PDB file of C-alpha atoms in Angstrom:
ATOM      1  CA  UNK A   1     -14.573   3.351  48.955  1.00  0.00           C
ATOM      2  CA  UNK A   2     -11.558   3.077  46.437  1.00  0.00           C
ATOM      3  CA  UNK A   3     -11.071   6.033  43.991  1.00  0.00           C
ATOM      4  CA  UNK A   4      -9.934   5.728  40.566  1.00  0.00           C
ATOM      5  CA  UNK A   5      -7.085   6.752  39.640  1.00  0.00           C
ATOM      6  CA  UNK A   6      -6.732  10.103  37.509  1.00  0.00           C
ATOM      7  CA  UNK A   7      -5.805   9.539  33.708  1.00  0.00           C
ATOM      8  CA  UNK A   8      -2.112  10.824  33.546  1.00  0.00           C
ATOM      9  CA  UNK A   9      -2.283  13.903  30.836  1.00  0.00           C
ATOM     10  CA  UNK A  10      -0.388  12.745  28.126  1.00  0.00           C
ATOM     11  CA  UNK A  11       2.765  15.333  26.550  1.00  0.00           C
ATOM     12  CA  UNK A  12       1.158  17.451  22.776  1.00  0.00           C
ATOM     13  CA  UNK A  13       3.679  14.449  21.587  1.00  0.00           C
ATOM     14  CA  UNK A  14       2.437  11.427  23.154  1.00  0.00           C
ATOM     15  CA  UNK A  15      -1.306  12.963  21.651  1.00  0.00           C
ATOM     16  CA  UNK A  16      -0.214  12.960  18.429  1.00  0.00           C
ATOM     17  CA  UNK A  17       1.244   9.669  18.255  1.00  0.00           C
ATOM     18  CA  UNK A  18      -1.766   8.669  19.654  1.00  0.00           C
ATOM     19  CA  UNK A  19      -3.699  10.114  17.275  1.00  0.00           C
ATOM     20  CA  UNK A  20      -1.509   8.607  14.327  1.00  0.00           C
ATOM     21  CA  UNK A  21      -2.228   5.091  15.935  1.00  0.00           C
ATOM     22  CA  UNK A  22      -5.440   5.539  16.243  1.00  0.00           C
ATOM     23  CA  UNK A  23      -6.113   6.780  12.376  1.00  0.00           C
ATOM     24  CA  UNK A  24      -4.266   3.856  11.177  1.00  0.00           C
ATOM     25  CA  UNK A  25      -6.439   1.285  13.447  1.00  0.00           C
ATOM     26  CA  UNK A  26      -9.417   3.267  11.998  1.00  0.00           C
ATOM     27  CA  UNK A  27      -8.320   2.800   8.045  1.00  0.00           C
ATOM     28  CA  UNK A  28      -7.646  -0.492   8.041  1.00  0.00           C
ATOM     29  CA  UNK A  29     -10.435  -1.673   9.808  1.00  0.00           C
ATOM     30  CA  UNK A  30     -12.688   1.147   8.126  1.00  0.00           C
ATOM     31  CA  UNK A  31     -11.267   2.339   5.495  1.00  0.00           C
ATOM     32  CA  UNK A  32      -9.891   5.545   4.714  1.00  0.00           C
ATOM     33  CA  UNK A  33     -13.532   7.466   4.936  1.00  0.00           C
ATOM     34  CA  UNK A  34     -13.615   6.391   8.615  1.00  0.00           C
ATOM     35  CA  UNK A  35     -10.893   8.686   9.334  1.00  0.00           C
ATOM     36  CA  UNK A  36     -12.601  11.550  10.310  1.00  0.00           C
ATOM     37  CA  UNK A  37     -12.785  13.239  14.026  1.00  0.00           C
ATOM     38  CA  UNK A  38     -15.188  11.796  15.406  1.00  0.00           C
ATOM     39  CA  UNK A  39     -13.664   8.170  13.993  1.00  0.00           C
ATOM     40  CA  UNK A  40     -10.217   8.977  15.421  1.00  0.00           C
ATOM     41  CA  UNK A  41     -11.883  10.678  18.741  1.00  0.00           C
ATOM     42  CA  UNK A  42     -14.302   7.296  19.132  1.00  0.00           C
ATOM     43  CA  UNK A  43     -10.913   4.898  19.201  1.00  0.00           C
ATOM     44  CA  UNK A  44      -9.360   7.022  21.628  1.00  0.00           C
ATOM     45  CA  UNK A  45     -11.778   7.809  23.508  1.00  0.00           C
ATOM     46  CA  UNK A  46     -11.341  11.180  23.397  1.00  0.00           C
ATOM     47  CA  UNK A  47     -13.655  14.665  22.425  1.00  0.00           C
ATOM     48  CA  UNK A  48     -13.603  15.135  19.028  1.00  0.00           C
ATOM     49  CA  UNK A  49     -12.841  18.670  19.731  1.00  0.00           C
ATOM     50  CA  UNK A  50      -9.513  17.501  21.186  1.00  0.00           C
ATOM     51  CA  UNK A  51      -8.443  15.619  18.114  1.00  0.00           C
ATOM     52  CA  UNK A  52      -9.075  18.844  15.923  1.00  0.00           C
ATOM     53  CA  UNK A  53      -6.969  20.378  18.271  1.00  0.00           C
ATOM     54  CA  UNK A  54      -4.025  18.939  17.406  1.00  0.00           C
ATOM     55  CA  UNK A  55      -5.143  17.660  14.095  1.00  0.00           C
ATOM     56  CA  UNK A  56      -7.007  20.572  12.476  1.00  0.00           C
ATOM     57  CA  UNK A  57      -7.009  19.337   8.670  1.00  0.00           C
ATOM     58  CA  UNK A  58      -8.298  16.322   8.385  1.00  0.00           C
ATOM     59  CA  UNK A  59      -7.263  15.996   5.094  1.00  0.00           C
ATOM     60  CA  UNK A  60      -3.856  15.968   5.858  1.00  0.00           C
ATOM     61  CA  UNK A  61      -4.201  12.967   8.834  1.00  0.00           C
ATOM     62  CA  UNK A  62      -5.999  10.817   5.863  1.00  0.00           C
ATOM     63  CA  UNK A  63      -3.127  11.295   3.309  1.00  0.00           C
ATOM     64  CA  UNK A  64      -0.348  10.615   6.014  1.00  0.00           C
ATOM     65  CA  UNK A  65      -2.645   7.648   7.374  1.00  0.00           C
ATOM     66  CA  UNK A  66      -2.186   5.807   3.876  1.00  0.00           C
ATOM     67  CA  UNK A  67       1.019   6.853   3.555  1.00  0.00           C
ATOM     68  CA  UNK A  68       2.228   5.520   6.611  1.00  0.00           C
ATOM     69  CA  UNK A  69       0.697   2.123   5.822  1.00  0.00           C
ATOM     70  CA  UNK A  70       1.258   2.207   2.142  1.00  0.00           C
ATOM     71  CA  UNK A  71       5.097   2.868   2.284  1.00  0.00           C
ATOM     72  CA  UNK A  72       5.240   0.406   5.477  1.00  0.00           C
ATOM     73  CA  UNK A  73       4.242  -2.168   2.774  1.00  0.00           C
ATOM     74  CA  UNK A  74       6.849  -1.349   0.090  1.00  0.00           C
ATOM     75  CA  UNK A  75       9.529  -1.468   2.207  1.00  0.00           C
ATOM     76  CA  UNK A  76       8.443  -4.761   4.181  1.00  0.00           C
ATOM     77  CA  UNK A  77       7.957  -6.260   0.496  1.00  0.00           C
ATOM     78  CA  UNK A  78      11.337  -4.612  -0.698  1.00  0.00           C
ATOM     79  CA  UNK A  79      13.334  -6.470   2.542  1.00  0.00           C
ATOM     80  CA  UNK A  80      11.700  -9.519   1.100  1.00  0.00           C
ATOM     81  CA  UNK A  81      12.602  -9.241  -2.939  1.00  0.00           C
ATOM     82  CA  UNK A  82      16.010  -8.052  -2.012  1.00  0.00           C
ATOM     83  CA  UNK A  83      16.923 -11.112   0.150  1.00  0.00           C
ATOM     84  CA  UNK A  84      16.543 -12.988  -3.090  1.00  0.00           C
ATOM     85  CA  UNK A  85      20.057 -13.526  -5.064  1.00  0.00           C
ATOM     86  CA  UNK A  86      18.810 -13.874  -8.489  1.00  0.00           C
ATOM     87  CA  UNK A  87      16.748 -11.503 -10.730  1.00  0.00           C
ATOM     88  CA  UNK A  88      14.014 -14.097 -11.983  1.00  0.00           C
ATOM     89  CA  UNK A  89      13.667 -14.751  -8.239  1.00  0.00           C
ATOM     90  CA  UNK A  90      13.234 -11.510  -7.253  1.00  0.00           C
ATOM     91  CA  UNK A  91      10.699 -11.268  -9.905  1.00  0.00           C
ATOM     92  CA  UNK A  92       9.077 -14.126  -8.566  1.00  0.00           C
ATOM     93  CA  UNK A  93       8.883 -12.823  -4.731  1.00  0.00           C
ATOM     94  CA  UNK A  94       7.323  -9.482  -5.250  1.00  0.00           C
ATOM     95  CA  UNK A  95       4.903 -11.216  -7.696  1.00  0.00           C
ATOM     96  CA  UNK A  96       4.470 -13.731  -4.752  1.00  0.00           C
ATOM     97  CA  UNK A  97       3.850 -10.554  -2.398  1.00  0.00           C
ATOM     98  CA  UNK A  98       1.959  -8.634  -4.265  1.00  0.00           C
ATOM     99  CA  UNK A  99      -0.752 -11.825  -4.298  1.00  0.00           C
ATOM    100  CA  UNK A 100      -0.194 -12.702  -0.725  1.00  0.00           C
ATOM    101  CA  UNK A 101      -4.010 -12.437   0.549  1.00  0.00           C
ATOM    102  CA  UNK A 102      -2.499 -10.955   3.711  1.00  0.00           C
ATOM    103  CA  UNK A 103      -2.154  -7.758   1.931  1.00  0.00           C
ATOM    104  CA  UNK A 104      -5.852  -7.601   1.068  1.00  0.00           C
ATOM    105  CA  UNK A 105      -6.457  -5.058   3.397  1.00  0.00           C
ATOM    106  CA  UNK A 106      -3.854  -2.625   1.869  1.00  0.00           C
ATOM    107  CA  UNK A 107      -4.838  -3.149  -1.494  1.00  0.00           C
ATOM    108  CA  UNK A 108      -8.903  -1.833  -0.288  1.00  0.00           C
ATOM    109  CA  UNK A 109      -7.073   1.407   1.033  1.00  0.00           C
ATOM    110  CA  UNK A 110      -5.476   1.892  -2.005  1.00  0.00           C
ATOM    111  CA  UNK A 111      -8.584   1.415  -3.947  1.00  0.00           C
ATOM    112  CA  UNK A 112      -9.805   4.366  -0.916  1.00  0.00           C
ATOM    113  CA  UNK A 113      -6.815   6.368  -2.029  1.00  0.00           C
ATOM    114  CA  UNK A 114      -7.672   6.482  -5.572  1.00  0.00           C
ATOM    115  CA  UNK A 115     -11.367   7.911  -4.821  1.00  0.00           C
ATOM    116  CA  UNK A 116     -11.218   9.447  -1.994  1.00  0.00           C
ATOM    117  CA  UNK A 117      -7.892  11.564  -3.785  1.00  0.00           C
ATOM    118  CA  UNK A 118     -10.202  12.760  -6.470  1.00  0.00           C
ATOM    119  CA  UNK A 119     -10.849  15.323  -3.639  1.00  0.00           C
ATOM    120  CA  UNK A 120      -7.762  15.349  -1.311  1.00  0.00           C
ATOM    121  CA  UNK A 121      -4.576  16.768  -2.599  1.00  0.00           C
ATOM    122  CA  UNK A 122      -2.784  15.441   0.608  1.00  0.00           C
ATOM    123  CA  UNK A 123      -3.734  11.849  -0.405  1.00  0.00           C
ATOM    124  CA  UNK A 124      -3.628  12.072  -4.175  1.00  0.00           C
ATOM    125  CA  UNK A 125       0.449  13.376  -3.428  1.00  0.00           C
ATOM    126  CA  UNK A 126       0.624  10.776  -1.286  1.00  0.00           C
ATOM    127  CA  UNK A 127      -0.745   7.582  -3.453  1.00  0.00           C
ATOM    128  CA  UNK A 128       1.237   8.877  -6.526  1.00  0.00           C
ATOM    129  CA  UNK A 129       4.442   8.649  -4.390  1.00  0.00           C
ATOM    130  CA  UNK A 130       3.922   5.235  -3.244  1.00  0.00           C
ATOM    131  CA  UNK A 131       3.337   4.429  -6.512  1.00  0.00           C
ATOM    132  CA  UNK A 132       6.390   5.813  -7.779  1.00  0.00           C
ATOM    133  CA  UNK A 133       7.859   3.775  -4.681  1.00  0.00           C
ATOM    134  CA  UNK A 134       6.244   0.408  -5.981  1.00  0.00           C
ATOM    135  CA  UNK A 135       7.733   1.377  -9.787  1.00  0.00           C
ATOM    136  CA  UNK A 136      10.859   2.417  -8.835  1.00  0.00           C
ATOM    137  CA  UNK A 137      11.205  -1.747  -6.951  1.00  0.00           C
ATOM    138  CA  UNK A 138       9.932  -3.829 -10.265  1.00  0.00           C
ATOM    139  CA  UNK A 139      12.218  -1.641 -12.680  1.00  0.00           C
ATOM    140  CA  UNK A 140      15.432  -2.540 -10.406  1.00  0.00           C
ATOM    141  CA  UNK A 141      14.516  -5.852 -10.147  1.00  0.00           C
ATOM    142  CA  UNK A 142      13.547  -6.025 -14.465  1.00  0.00           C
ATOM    143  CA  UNK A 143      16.736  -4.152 -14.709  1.00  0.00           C
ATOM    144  CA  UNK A 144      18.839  -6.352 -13.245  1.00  0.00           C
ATOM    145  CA  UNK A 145      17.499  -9.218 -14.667  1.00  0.00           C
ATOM    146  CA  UNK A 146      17.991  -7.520 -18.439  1.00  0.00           C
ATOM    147  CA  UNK A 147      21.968  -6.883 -17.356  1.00  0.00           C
ATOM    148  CA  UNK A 148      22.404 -10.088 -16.096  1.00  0.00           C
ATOM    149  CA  UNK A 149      20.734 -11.695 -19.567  1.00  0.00           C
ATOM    150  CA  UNK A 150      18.477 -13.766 -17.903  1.00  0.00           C
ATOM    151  CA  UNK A 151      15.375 -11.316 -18.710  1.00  0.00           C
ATOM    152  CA  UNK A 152      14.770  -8.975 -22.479  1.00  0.00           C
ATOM    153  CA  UNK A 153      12.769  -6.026 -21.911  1.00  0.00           C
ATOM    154  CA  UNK A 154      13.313  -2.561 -24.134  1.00  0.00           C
ATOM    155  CA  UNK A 155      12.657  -0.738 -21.512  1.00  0.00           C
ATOM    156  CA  UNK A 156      12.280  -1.900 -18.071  1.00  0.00           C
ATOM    157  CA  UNK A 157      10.414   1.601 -16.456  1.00  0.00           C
ATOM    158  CA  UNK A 158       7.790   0.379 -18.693  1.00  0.00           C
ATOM    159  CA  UNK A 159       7.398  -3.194 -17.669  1.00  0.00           C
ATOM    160  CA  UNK A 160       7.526  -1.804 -14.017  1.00  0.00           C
ATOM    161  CA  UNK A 161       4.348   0.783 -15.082  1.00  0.00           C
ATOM    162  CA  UNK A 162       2.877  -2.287 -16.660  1.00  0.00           C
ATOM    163  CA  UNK A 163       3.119  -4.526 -14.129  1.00  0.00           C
ATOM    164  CA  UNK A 164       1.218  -2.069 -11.462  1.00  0.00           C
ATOM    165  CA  UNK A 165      -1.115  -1.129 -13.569  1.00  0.00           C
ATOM    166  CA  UNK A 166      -2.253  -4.695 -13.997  1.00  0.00           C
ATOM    167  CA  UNK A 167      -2.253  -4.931 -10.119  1.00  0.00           C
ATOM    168  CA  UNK A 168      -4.648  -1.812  -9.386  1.00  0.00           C
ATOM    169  CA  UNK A 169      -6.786  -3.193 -12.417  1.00  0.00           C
ATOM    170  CA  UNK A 170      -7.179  -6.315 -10.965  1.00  0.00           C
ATOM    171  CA  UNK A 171      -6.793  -5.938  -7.134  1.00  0.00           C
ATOM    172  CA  UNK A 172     -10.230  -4.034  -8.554  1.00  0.00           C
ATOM    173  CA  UNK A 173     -12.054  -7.003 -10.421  1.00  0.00           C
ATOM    174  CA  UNK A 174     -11.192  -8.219  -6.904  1.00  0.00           C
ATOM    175  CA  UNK A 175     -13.273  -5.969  -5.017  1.00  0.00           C
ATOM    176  CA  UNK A 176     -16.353  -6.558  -7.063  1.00  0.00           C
ATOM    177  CA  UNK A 177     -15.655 -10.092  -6.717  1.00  0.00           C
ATOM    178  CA  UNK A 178     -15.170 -10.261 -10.937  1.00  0.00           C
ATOM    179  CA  UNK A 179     -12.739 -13.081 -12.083  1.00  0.00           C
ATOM    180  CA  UNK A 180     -11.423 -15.933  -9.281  1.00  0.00           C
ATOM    181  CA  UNK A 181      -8.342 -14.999  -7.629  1.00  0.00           C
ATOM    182  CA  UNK A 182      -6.530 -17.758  -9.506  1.00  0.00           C
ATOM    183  CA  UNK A 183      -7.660 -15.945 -13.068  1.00  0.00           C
ATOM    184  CA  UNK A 184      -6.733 -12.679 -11.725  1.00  0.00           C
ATOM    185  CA  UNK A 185      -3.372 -13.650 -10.096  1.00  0.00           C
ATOM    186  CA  UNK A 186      -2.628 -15.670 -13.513  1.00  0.00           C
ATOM    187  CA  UNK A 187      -3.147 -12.621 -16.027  1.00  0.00           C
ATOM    188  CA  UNK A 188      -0.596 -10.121 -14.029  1.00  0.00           C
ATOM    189  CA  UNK A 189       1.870 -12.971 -14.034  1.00  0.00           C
ATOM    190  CA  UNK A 190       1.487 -14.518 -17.514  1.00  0.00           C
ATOM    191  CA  UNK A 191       1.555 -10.561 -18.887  1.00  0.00           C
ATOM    192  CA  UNK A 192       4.578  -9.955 -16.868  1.00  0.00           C
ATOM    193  CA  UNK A 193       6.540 -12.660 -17.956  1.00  0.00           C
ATOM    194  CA  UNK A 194       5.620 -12.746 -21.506  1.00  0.00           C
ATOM    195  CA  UNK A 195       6.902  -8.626 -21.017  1.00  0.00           C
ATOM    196  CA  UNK A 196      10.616  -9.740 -20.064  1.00  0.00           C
ATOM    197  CA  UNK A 197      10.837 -12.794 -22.451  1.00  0.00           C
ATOM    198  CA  UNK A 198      10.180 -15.499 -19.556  1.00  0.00           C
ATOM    199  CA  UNK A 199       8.021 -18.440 -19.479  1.00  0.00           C
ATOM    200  CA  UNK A 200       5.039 -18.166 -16.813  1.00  0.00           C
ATOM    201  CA  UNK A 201       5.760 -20.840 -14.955  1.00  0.00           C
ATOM    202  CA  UNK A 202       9.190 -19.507 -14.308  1.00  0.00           C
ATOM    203  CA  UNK A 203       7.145 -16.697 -12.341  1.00  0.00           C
ATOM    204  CA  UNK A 204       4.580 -19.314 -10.263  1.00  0.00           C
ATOM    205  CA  UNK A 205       5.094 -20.213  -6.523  1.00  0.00           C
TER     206      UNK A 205
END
């Protein structure tokens, strides 16, 4: 009769990335409350035990989990915006992105981040960095639109905190289903523009 094979034992750094995989495949299909031991241990397929062992605060695994997949996002969007010559159509591709229903997903871990935080120094550090990440992108790209003269804004930092803050607001009408996704998508850009002296339809597509 055959014999199975034994598992190889895998190196303390072949665990962890194992264990980083795994929280990540367990927050975006869970959310960020799945991540817990026995979440991570289950999509292994490991003791829960052994996942504490390398991973004894929790806390900290949830607030590297979303900011692995957070900053992932900003720079994937930033490769995109930056490919764009022009400042209007830079404006117009991270709008673009930021709508993109393929980042649905993200957008529920953020609204994760923002609760679950309350309670988790770890991920509250993390989700005002990304932030900061997600500012810092709109106020280059408002900036260089106001030095080129083909956008007015006082003070672009501003229109960059605007901007997100209209996001999060909405991306949260979103998850109670409040306002249709054209409504939603229409206020952030029609705000946006009217903030940098441009008309809204420059913004659409």
């Amino acid at each position: 009769m055959p014999t199975t094979p034994a598992r190889r034992r895998l190196s303390p750094a072949e665990r962890e990335a194992q264990i980083t995989a795994a929280a990540i495949e367990v927050a975006r299909a869970e959310g960020l409350a799945g991540v817990t031991l026995r979440g991570v241990a289950a999509a292994i397929g490991v003791a829960p035990s052994l996942v504490a062992h390398y991973r004894p605060a929790m806390e900290e695994l949830v607030g590297e989990t979303f900011r692995t997949v957070a900053s992932a996002e900003v720079a994937e969007v930033r490769s995109i915006v930056t490919a764009v010559d022009d400042p209007v159509g830079q404006l117009r591709a991270l709008l673009a992105c930021i709508a993109d229903p393929e980042r649905d997903d993200v957008a529920a871990l953020w609204a994760d981040a923002w609760s679950i935080g309350r309670t988790n120094p770890s991920l509250a550090t993390a989700a005002r960095d990304v932030m900061d990440d997600w500012q810092l992108l709109a106020t280059a790209v408002v900036g260089a639109g106001v030095r080129d003269g083909v956008m007015r804004a006082e003070d672009p930092d501003e229109v960059g905190r605007l901007l997100f803050a209209l996001v999060d607001a909405t991306n949260g009408y979103a998850l109670v289903d409040h306002l249709d996704r054209p409504t939603r998508e229409g206020l952030v850009r029609t705000t946006i523009a009217r903030a940098v002296d441009l008309d809204p339809v420059t913004l659409a597509g």
